[in-house]
Short mmCIF file of C-alpha atoms in Angstrom, two decimals:
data_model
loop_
_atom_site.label_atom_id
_atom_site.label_comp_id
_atom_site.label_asym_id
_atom_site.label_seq_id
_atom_site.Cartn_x
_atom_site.Cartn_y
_atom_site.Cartn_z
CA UNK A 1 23.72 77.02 -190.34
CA UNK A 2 24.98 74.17 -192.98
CA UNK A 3 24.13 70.75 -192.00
CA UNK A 4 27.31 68.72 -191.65
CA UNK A 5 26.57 64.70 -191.76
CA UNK A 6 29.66 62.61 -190.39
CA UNK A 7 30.38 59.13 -191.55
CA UNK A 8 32.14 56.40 -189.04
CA UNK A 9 32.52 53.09 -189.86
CA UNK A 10 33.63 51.31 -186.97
CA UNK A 11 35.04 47.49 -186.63
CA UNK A 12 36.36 46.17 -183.67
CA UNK A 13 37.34 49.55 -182.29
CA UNK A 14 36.08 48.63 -178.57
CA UNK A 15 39.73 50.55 -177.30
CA UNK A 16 39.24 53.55 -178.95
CA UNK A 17 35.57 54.14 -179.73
CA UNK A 18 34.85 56.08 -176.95
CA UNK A 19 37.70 58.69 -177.72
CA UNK A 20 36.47 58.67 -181.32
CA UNK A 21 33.13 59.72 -180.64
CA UNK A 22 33.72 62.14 -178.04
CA UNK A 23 35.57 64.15 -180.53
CA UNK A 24 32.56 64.31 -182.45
CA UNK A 25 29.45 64.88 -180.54
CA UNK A 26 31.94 67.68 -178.40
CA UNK A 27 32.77 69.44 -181.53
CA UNK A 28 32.12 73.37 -181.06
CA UNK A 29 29.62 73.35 -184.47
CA UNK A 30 26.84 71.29 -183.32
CA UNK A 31 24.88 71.31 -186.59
CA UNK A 32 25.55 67.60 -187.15
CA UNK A 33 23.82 64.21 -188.45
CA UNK A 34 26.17 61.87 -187.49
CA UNK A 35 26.41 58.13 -189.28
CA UNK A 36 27.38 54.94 -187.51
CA UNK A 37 28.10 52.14 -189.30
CA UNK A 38 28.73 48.69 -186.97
CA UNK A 39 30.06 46.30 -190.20
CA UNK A 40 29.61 43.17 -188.47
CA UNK A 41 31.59 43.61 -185.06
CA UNK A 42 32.63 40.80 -183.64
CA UNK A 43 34.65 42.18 -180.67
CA UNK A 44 32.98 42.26 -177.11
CA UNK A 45 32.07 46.36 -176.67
CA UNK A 46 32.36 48.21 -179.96
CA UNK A 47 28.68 47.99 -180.83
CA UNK A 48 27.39 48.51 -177.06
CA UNK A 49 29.42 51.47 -177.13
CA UNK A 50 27.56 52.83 -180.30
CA UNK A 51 24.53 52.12 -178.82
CA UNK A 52 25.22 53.89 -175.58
CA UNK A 53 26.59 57.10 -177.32
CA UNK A 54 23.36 56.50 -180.18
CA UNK A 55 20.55 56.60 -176.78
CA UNK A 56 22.23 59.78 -175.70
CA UNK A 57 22.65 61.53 -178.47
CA UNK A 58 19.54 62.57 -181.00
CA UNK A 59 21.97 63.36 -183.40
CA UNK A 60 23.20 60.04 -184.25
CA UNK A 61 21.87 57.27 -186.35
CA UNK A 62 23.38 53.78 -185.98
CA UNK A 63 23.31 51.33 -188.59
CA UNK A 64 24.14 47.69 -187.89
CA UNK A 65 24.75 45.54 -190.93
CA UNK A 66 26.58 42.68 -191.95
CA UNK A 67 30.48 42.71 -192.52
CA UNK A 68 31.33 44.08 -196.03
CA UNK A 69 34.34 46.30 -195.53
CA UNK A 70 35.22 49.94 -195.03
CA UNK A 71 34.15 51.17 -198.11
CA UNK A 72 30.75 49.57 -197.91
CA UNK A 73 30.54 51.12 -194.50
CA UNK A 74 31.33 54.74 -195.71
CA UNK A 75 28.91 54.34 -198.76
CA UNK A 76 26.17 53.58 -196.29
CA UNK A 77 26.47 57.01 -195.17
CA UNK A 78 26.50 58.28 -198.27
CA UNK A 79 23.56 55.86 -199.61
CA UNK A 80 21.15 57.26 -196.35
CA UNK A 81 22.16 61.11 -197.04
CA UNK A 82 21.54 60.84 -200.55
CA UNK A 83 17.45 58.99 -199.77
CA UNK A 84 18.04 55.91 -201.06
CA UNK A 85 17.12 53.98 -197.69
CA UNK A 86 13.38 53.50 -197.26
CA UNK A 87 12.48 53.43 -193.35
CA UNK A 88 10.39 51.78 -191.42
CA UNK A 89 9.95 51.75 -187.78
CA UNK A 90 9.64 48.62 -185.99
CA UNK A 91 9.46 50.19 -182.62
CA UNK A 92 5.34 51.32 -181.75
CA UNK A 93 6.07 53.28 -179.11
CA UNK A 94 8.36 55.48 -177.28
CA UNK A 95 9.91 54.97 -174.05
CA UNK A 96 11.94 56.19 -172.42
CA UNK A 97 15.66 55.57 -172.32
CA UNK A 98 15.26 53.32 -175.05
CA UNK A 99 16.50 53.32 -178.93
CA UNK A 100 13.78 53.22 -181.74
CA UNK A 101 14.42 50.83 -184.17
CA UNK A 102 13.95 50.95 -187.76
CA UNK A 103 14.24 48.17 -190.58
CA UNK A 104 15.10 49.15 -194.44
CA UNK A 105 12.37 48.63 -196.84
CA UNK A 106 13.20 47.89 -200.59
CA UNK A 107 16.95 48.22 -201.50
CA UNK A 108 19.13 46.91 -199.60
CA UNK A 109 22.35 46.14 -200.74
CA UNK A 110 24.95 46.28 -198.18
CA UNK A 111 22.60 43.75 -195.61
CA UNK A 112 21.44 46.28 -193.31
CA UNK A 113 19.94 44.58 -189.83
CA UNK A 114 18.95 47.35 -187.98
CA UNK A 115 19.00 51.28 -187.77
CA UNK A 116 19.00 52.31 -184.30
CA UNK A 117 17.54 55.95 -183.32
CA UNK A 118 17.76 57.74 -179.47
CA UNK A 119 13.68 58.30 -178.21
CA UNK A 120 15.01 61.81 -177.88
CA UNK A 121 14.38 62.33 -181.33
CA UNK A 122 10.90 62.00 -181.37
CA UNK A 123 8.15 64.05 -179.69
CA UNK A 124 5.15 61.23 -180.28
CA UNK A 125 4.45 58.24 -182.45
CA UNK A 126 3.83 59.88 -185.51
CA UNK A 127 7.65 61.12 -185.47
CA UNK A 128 8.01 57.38 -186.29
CA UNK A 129 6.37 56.75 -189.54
CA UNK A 130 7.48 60.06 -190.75
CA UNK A 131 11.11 60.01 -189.99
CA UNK A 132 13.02 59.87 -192.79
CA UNK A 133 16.36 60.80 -194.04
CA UNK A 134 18.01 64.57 -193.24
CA UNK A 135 19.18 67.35 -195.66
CA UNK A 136 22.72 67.73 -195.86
CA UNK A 137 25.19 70.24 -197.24
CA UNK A 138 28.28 69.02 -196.15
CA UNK A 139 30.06 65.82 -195.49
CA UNK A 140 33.37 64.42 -193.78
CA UNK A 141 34.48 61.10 -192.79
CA UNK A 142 36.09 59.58 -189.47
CA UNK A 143 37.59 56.08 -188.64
CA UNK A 144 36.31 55.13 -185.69
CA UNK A 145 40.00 53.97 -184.30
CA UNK A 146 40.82 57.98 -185.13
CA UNK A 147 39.93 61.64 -183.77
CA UNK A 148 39.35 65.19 -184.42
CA UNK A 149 40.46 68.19 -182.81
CA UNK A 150 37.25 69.71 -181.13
CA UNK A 151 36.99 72.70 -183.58
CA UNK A 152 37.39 71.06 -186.57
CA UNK A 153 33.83 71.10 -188.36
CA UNK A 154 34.08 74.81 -187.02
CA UNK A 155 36.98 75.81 -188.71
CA UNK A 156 36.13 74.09 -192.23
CA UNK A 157 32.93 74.90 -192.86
CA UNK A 158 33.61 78.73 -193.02
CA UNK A 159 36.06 77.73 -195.77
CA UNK A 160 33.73 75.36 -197.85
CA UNK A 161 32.52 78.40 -199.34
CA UNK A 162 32.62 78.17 -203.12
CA UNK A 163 34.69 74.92 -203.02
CA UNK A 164 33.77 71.69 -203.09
CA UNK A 165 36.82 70.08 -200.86
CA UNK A 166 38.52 71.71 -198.23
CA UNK A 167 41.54 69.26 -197.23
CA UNK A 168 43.05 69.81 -193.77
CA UNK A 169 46.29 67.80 -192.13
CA UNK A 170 46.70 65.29 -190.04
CA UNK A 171 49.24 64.30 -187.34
CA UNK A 172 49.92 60.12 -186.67
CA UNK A 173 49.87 58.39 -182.88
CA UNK A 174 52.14 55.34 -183.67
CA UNK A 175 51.51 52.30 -181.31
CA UNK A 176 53.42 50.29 -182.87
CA UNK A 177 57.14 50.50 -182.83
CA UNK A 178 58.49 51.52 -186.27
CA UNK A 179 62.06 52.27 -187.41
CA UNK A 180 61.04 55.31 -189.19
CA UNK A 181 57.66 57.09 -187.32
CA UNK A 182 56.87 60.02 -190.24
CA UNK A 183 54.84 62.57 -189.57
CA UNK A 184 54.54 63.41 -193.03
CA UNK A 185 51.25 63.01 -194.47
CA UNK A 186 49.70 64.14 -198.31
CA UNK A 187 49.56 67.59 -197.63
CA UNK A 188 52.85 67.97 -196.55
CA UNK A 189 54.28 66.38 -199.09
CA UNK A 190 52.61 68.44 -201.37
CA UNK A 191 54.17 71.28 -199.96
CA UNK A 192 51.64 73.95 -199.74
CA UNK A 193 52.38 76.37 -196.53
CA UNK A 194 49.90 78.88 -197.04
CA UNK A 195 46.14 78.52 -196.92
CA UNK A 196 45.01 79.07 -200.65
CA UNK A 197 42.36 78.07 -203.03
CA UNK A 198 43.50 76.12 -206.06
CA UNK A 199 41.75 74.33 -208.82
CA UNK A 200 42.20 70.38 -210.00
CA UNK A 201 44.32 71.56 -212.30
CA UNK A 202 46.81 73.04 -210.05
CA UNK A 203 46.84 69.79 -207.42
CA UNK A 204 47.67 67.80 -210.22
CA UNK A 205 50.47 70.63 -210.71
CA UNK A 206 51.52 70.19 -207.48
CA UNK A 207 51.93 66.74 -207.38
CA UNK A 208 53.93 66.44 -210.36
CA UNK A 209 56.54 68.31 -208.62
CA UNK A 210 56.05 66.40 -205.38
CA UNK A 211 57.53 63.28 -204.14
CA UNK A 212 54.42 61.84 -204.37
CA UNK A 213 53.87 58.78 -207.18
CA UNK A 214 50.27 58.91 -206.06
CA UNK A 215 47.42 60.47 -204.13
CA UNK A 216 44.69 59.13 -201.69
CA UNK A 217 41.69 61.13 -199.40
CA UNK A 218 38.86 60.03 -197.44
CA UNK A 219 38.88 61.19 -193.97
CA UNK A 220 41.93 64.40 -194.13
CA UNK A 221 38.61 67.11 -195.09
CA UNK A 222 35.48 68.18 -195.83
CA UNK A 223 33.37 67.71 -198.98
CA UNK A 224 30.63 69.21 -200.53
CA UNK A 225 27.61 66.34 -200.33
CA UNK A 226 26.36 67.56 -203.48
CA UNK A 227 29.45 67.25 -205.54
CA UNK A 228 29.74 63.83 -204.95
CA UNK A 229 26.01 63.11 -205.51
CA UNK A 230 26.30 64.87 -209.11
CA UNK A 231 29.41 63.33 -209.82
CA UNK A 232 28.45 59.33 -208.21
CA UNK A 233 31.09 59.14 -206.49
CA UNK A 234 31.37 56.39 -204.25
CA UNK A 235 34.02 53.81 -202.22
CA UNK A 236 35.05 50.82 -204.50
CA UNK A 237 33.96 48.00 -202.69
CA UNK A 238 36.23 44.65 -202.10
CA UNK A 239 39.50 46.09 -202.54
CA UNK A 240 42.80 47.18 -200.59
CA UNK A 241 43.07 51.36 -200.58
CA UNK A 242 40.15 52.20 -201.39
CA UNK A 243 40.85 56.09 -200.50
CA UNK A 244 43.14 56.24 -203.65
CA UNK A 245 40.36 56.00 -206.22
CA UNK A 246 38.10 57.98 -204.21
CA UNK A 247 40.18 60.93 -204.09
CA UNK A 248 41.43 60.87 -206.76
CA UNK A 249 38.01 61.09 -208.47
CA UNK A 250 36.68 63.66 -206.16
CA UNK A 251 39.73 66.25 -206.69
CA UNK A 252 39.86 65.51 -210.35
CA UNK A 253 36.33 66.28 -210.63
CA UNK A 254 36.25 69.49 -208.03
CA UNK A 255 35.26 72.90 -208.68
CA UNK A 256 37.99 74.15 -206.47
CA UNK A 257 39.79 72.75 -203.47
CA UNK A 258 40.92 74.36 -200.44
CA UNK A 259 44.10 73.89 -198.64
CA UNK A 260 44.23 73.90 -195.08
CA UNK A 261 47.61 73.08 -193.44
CA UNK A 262 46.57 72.93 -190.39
CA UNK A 263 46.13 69.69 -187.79
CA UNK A 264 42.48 68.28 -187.01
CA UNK A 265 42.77 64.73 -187.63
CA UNK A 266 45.33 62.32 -185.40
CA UNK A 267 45.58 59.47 -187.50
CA UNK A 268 46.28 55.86 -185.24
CA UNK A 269 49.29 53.55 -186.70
CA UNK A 270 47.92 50.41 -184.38
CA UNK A 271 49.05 46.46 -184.71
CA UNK A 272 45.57 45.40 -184.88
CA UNK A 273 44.59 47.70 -188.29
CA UNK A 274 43.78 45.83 -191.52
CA UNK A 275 47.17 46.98 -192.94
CA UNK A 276 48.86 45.20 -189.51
CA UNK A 277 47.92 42.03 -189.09
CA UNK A 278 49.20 39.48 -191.17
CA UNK A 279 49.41 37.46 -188.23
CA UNK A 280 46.37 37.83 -186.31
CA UNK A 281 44.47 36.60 -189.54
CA UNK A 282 42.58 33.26 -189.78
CA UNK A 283 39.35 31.63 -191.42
CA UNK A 284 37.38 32.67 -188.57
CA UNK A 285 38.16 36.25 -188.17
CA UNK A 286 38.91 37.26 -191.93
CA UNK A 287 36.92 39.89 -193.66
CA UNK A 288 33.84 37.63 -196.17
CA UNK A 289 35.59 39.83 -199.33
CA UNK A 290 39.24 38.35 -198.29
CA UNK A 291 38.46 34.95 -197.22
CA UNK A 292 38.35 33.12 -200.32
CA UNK A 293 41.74 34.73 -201.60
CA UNK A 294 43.00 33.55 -198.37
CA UNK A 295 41.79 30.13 -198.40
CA UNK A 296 43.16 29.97 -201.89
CA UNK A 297 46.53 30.90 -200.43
CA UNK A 298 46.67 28.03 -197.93
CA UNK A 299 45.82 30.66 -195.49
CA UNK A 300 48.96 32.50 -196.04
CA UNK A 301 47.99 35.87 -194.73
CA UNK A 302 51.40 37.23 -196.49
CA UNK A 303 50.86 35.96 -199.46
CA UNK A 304 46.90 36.48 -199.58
CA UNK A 305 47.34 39.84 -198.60
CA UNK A 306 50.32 40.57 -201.54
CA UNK A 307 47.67 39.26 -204.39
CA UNK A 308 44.79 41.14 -202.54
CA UNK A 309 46.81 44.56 -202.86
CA UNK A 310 47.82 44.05 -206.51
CA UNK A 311 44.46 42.70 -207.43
CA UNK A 312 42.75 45.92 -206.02
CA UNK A 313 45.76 48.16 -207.74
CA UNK A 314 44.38 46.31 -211.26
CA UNK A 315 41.16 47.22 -210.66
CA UNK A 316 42.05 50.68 -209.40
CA UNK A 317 44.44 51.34 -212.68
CA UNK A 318 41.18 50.24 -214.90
CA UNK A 319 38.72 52.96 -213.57
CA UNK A 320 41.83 55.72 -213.62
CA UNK A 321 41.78 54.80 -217.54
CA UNK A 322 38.18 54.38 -217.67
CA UNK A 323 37.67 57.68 -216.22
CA UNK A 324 40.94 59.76 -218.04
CA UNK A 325 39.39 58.17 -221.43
CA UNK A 326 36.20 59.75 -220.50
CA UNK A 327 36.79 63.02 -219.03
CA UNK A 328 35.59 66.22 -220.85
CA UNK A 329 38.65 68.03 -219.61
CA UNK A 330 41.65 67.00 -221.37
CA UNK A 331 44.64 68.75 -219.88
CA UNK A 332 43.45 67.05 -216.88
CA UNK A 333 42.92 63.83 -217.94
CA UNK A 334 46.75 63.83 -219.41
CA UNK A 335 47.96 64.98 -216.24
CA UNK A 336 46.40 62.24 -214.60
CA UNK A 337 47.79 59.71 -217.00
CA UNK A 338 51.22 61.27 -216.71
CA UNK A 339 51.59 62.22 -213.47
CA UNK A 340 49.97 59.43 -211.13
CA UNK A 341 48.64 56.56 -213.62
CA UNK A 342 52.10 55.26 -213.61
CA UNK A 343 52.68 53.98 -210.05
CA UNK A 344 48.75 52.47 -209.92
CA UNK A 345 49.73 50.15 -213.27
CA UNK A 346 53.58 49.49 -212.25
CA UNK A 347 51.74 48.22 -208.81
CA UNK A 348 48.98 46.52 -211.18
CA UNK A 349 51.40 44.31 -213.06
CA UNK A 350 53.18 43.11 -209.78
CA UNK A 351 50.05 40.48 -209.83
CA UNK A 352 51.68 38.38 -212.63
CA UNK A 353 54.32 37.48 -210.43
CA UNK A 354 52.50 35.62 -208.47
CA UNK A 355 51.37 32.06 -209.25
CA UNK A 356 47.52 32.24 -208.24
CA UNK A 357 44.98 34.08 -209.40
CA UNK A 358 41.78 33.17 -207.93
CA UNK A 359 39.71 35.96 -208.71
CA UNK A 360 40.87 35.72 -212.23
CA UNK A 361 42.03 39.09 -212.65
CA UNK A 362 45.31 39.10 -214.42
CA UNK A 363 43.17 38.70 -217.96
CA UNK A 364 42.42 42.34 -217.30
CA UNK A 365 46.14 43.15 -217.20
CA UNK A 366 45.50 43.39 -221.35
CA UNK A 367 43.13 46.52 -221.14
CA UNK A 368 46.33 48.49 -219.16
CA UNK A 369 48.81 47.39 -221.49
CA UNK A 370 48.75 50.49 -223.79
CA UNK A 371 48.83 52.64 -220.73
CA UNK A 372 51.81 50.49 -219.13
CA UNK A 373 54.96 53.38 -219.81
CA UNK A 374 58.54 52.61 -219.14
CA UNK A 375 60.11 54.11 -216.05
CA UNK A 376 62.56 56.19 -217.45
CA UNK A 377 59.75 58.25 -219.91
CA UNK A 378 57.96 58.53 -216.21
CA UNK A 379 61.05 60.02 -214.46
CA UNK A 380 61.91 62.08 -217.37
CA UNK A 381 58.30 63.89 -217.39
CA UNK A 382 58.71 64.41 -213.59
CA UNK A 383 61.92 65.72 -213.84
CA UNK A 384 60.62 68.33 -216.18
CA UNK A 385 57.76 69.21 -213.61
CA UNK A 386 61.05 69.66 -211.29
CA UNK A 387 63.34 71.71 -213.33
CA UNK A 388 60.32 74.40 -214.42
CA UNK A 389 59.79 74.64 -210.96
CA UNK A 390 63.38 75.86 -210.25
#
């Protein structure tokens, strides 16, 4: 059977934890390693939860370490899969109904405190020293405010066969009121019906004939580990959307992708999310990457939160051209830069209207100008995509 590890960050997710992580150690493939990442909790429950569900569950590693963001939280996962966490236990011995605990050694760069471990794992002491990190051939990502269907990992990992993605759909719980709750979600809008296998190539097909200015993945699938270990790809740390660069590396980069339209993953639109809470934001509660911009902003969580997004869409646009510039395959490296590169810089540029820049970023604005294209070459090129279509 192929070992499946699961990544879940979880922040101040005390409400829906529970219903998170029941989706996941009830799923009907049991083959699992499952991550969890506590970045710096500050809520009441959410890390007494992942303990509890950690003790009574062997399967599950917990990770406590200090705030840093989602991204940082995701590439822990990926950092421990891929061995580059050296272990050591600090527990001697095992009792029972307790959770061994383990400090990193060496590199550490995301401020790890503790790695927490159910005494179910182990049959004696020497299980201690020797435990190290498992083999995995697969691996997905979960937010921990989020849930699977229970047959999820079942019904993907039958189709991960000679592909290194397969990307499934997802269906959103709104609790918030909005005037316009979409279901519509990336595969939809890229309107594949039909289970298929298709290469990078033909995504990037697909989306030029889409509605879709741009393209984003983290949790909506499954990926092969060792595709993204050969390839180094990783989160971006520190910025806003930090699924768009992600995905779009990882299907750029793919061997083949498989489509899946078909609902695992129910996707919560809550009040409390990053993207909702302009708000509930202050000095005290603010994530350590954010708080200087927001400081700098007279703690103006609108305004903060406008420069944060177009900072992060700079930085985004510079590794898309860093990476098209690079890429060995050329029709898909103009492709990219046709089809999607567009909306990242037009969003990129949005920064010089606004007056402060305190992470001195609109200097970089220079490297995109070459790739900066007028709106009406951009429409035109889509429109083609559209009329060979019909």
């Amino acid at each position: 059977m192929k070992i499946i590890g699961v990544v879940i960050p979880i922040y101040n997710v005390e409400k829906y934890l529970k219903e998170c992580l029941d989706s996941v150690i009830n799923q009907t493939y049991t083959n699992l390693e499952i991550i969890l990442v506590n970045d710096g909790s500050t809520d009441e429950n959410s890390f007494n939860i992942a303990k509890e569900y950690t003790l009574k569950d062997k399967r599950i590693t917990l990770f406590d370490k200090k705030n840093g963001g989602l991204s940082s939280a995701r590439n822990v996962g990926i950092e421990y899969f891929s061995g580059e966490y050296k272990l050591k236990n600090k527990t001697q011995t095992i009792k029972e109904n307790s959770l061994i605990e383990f400090n990193i050694e060496g590199n550490n760069p995301y401020e790890i405190y503790t790695v927490y471990k159910s005494y179910k794992a182990f049959n004696d002491e020497q299980d201690l020293t020797n435990f190290t990190y498992p083999i995995i051939d697969y691996i997905i990502f979960l937010d921990s405010d989020d849930y699977w269907e229970l047959n999820c990992i079942e019904e993907c990992v039958p189709r991960m066969d000679g592909v290194d993605v397969v990307w499934f759909d997802e269906a959103k719980y709104y609790e918030i009121s909005c005037k316009n709750q979409s279901q519509s979600s990336r595969l939809k809008d890229i309107n594949i019906k039909q289970e298929k296998k298709i290469t990078p190539l033909e995504w990037l097909r697909h989306l030029a004939r889409s509605k879709m200015k741009d393209f984003s993945f983290a949790c909506s699938g499954m990926i092969n580990f060792n595709h993204i270990i050969d390839k180094k790809i990783k989160f971006k740390d520190g910025i806003f959307a930090e699924d768009h660069l992600f995905g779009i590396l990882l299907f750029s980069q793919a061997k083949n992708i498989y489509i899946y339209p078909k609902i695992f993953y129910y996707y919560r639109i809550r009040a409390n999310s990053l993207t909702n809470q302009d708000k509930k934001i202050t000095k005290d509660n603010i994530l350590p990457y954010f708080k200087d911009i927001f400081i700098a902003f007279e703690e103006n969580a609108t305004l903060a939160k406008e420069y944060f997004k177009c900072a992060s869409w700079v930085q985004t646009s510079l590794e898309l051209v860093r990476f098209i510039e690079n890429y060995h395959d050329k029709k898909i490296s103009s492709l990219l830069r046709d089809v999607i590169l567009y909306f990242y810089i037009k969003n990129a540029f949005k920064i010089k209207k606004i007056g402060k820049d305190p992470l001195c970023i609109k200097e970089k604005l220079q490297l995109l100008k070459p790739y900066k294209i007028s709106k009406i070459r951009y429409v035109i090129f889509r429109n083609y995509f559209y009329i060979k279509k019909l």
